[in-house]
Amino acid sequence: MPAGDTALLVELADLDEVLSLYARLDEDLPDGVVDLVPAATTLLLTIDPRVTDVEGLARRVSGITVGSHERATTGEVEIPVVYDGADLAEVGRITGLGERGVVEGFDAVLDAADALVQRFVLLGLAGAGGPR
């Protein structure tokens, strides 16, 4: 379905179909497609209207057969975090937590997010892939 004059929103059945179409388009990007933005059940294709049009792109995309997508297996990614922002003392003062309390609060949020991701992985709900 057109999303304005410069984008096409493709609705698909599930994340596997989104990733399959994303992979197919990424391998052979149609002329005029500027970006591919995958989501759970949609893929947004933004275009340069000087090169292509939404209707023509929709016809081309509708002819692509999608199936299941082989998801990449990735290991754990560790992102080092340093809490040394110029406003850390002020945030600690304003919240009444102190600097250490602010850091501990952020760490607790990160631990909760990690636990949620692990549950998704165990249930097979976490997908691979991401923005271009």
C-alpha positions as a Markdown table, in Angstrom:
| # | Residue | x | y | z |
|---|---|---|---|---|
| 1 | Met | 0.0 | 0.0 | 0.0 |
| 2 | Pro | 1.3 | 3.5 | -0.8 |
| 3 | Ala | 2.6 | 5.5 | 2.2 |
| 4 | Gly | 2.5 | 8.9 | 0.7 |
| 5 | Asp | 4.3 | 9.7 | -2.5 |
| 6 | Thr | 7.7 | 8.4 | -1.5 |
| 7 | Ala | 7.2 | 5.1 | 0.3 |
| 8 | Leu | 5.5 | 1.7 | -0.1 |
| 9 | Leu | 4.4 | -0.2 | 3.0 |
| 10 | Val | 4.3 | -4.0 | 2.3 |
| 11 | Glu | 2.2 | -6.0 | 4.7 |
| 12 | Leu | 3.3 | -9.6 | 5.2 |
| 13 | Ala | 2.1 | -12.6 | 7.3 |
| 14 | Asp | 4.9 | -12.7 | 9.8 |
| 15 | Leu | 8.5 | -11.8 | 10.6 |
| 16 | Asp | 9.9 | -14.7 | 8.5 |
| 17 | Glu | 8.2 | -13.3 | 5.4 |
| 18 | Val | 9.4 | -9.8 | 6.2 |
| 19 | Leu | 13.0 | -11.0 | 6.5 |
| 20 | Ser | 12.7 | -13.1 | 3.4 |
| 21 | Leu | 11.5 | -10.1 | 1.3 |
| 22 | Tyr | 14.1 | -7.9 | 2.9 |
| 23 | Ala | 16.8 | -10.3 | 2.0 |
| 24 | Arg | 15.6 | -10.6 | -1.6 |
| 25 | Leu | 15.3 | -6.8 | -2.1 |
| 26 | Asp | 18.6 | -6.2 | -0.4 |
| 27 | Glu | 20.4 | -8.6 | -2.8 |
| 28 | Asp | 19.0 | -6.8 | -5.8 |
| 29 | Leu | 17.8 | -3.4 | -4.7 |
| 30 | Pro | 15.3 | -1.9 | -7.2 |
| 31 | Asp | 16.3 | 1.3 | -8.8 |
| 32 | Gly | 15.1 | 4.3 | -6.8 |
| 33 | Val | 14.7 | 2.5 | -3.5 |
| 34 | Val | 16.5 | 4.5 | -0.9 |
| 35 | Asp | 15.9 | 2.5 | 2.2 |
| 36 | Leu | 14.3 | -0.7 | 3.6 |
| 37 | Val | 12.8 | -0.5 | 7.0 |
| 38 | Pro | 11.7 | -3.9 | 8.4 |
| 39 | Ala | 9.2 | -4.4 | 11.2 |
| 40 | Ala | 7.3 | -7.4 | 12.7 |
| 41 | Thr | 4.8 | -7.8 | 9.8 |
| 42 | Thr | 5.6 | -5.0 | 7.4 |
| 43 | Leu | 8.5 | -3.7 | 5.3 |
| 44 | Leu | 8.6 | 0.0 | 4.4 |
| 45 | Leu | 10.4 | 0.9 | 1.2 |
| 46 | Thr | 11.3 | 4.5 | 0.8 |
| 47 | Ile | 12.0 | 5.8 | -2.7 |
| 48 | Asp | 13.5 | 8.6 | -4.7 |
| 49 | Pro | 10.4 | 9.8 | -6.7 |
| 50 | Arg | 12.8 | 11.1 | -9.4 |
| 51 | Val | 13.9 | 7.6 | -10.2 |
| 52 | Thr | 10.8 | 5.4 | -9.6 |
| 53 | Asp | 7.2 | 5.6 | -8.5 |
| 54 | Val | 5.2 | 3.9 | -5.7 |
| 55 | Glu | 2.8 | 2.2 | -8.1 |
| 56 | Gly | 5.5 | 0.7 | -10.3 |
| 57 | Leu | 7.5 | -0.5 | -7.3 |
| 58 | Ala | 4.3 | -2.1 | -5.8 |
| 59 | Arg | 3.9 | -4.1 | -9.0 |
| 60 | Arg | 7.5 | -5.2 | -9.0 |
| 61 | Val | 7.4 | -6.2 | -5.3 |
| 62 | Ser | 4.1 | -8.0 | -5.6 |
| 63 | Gly | 5.8 | -10.4 | -8.1 |
| 64 | Ile | 8.4 | -11.5 | -5.6 |
| 65 | Thr | 7.8 | -14.9 | -4.0 |
| 66 | Val | 8.6 | -14.8 | -0.3 |
| 67 | Gly | 9.0 | -17.8 | 2.0 |
| 68 | Ser | 10.7 | -18.6 | 5.3 |
| 69 | His | 14.0 | -16.9 | 6.0 |
| 70 | Glu | 17.1 | -18.6 | 7.5 |
| 71 | Arg | 17.8 | -16.6 | 10.5 |
| 72 | Ala | 21.4 | -15.9 | 11.4 |
| 73 | Thr | 22.6 | -17.3 | 14.7 |
| 74 | Thr | 24.5 | -14.7 | 16.7 |
| 75 | Gly | 26.4 | -14.9 | 19.9 |
| 76 | Glu | 26.2 | -12.6 | 22.9 |
| 77 | Val | 27.0 | -9.0 | 22.2 |
| 78 | Glu | 28.5 | -7.0 | 25.1 |
| 79 | Ile | 28.3 | -3.3 | 25.0 |
| 80 | Pro | 30.5 | -1.6 | 27.6 |
| 81 | Val | 28.8 | 1.2 | 29.4 |
| 82 | Val | 30.4 | 4.0 | 31.3 |
| 83 | Tyr | 28.4 | 6.2 | 33.6 |
| 84 | Asp | 30.4 | 9.5 | 33.6 |
| 85 | Gly | 28.0 | 12.0 | 32.1 |
| 86 | Ala | 28.3 | 15.6 | 33.0 |
| 87 | Asp | 24.8 | 15.5 | 34.5 |
| 88 | Leu | 25.2 | 12.4 | 36.6 |
| 89 | Ala | 25.6 | 14.3 | 39.8 |
| 90 | Glu | 22.7 | 16.6 | 39.0 |
| 91 | Val | 20.4 | 13.6 | 38.1 |
| 92 | Gly | 21.4 | 11.9 | 41.4 |
| 93 | Arg | 20.6 | 15.1 | 43.3 |
| 94 | Ile | 17.3 | 15.7 | 41.6 |
| 95 | Thr | 16.0 | 12.1 | 42.0 |
| 96 | Gly | 17.4 | 11.8 | 45.5 |
| 97 | Leu | 19.2 | 8.6 | 44.5 |
| 98 | Gly | 22.7 | 10.0 | 44.4 |
| 99 | Glu | 25.1 | 9.1 | 41.7 |
| 100 | Arg | 25.5 | 5.5 | 42.7 |
| 101 | Gly | 21.7 | 5.1 | 42.9 |
| 102 | Val | 21.2 | 6.4 | 39.4 |
| 103 | Val | 23.8 | 3.9 | 38.1 |
| 104 | Glu | 22.2 | 1.0 | 40.0 |
| 105 | Gly | 18.8 | 2.0 | 38.6 |
| 106 | Phe | 20.1 | 1.9 | 35.0 |
| 107 | Asp | 21.7 | -1.4 | 35.7 |
| 108 | Ala | 18.5 | -2.9 | 37.1 |
| 109 | Val | 16.6 | -1.7 | 33.9 |
| 110 | Leu | 19.3 | -3.3 | 31.7 |
| 111 | Asp | 19.1 | -6.6 | 33.7 |
| 112 | Ala | 15.3 | -6.7 | 33.3 |
| 113 | Ala | 15.6 | -6.0 | 29.6 |
| 114 | Asp | 18.2 | -8.8 | 29.2 |
| 115 | Ala | 15.9 | -11.2 | 31.1 |
| 116 | Leu | 13.0 | -10.3 | 28.7 |
| 117 | Val | 15.2 | -10.9 | 25.7 |
| 118 | Gln | 16.3 | -14.3 | 27.0 |
| 119 | Arg | 12.7 | -15.3 | 27.4 |
| 120 | Phe | 12.0 | -14.3 | 23.8 |
| 121 | Val | 15.0 | -16.3 | 22.7 |
| 122 | Leu | 13.8 | -19.4 | 24.7 |
| 123 | Leu | 10.3 | -19.1 | 23.2 |
| 124 | Gly | 11.7 | -18.6 | 19.7 |
| 125 | Leu | 10.2 | -15.2 | 19.3 |
| 126 | Ala | 13.4 | -13.2 | 18.9 |
| 127 | Gly | 14.3 | -12.4 | 15.3 |
| 128 | Ala | 17.6 | -11.7 | 13.6 |
| 129 | Gly | 18.2 | -8.9 | 11.1 |
| 130 | Gly | 17.8 | -5.2 | 11.5 |
| 131 | Pro | 17.8 | -1.9 | 9.8 |
| 132 | Arg | 20.1 | -1.4 | 6.9 |
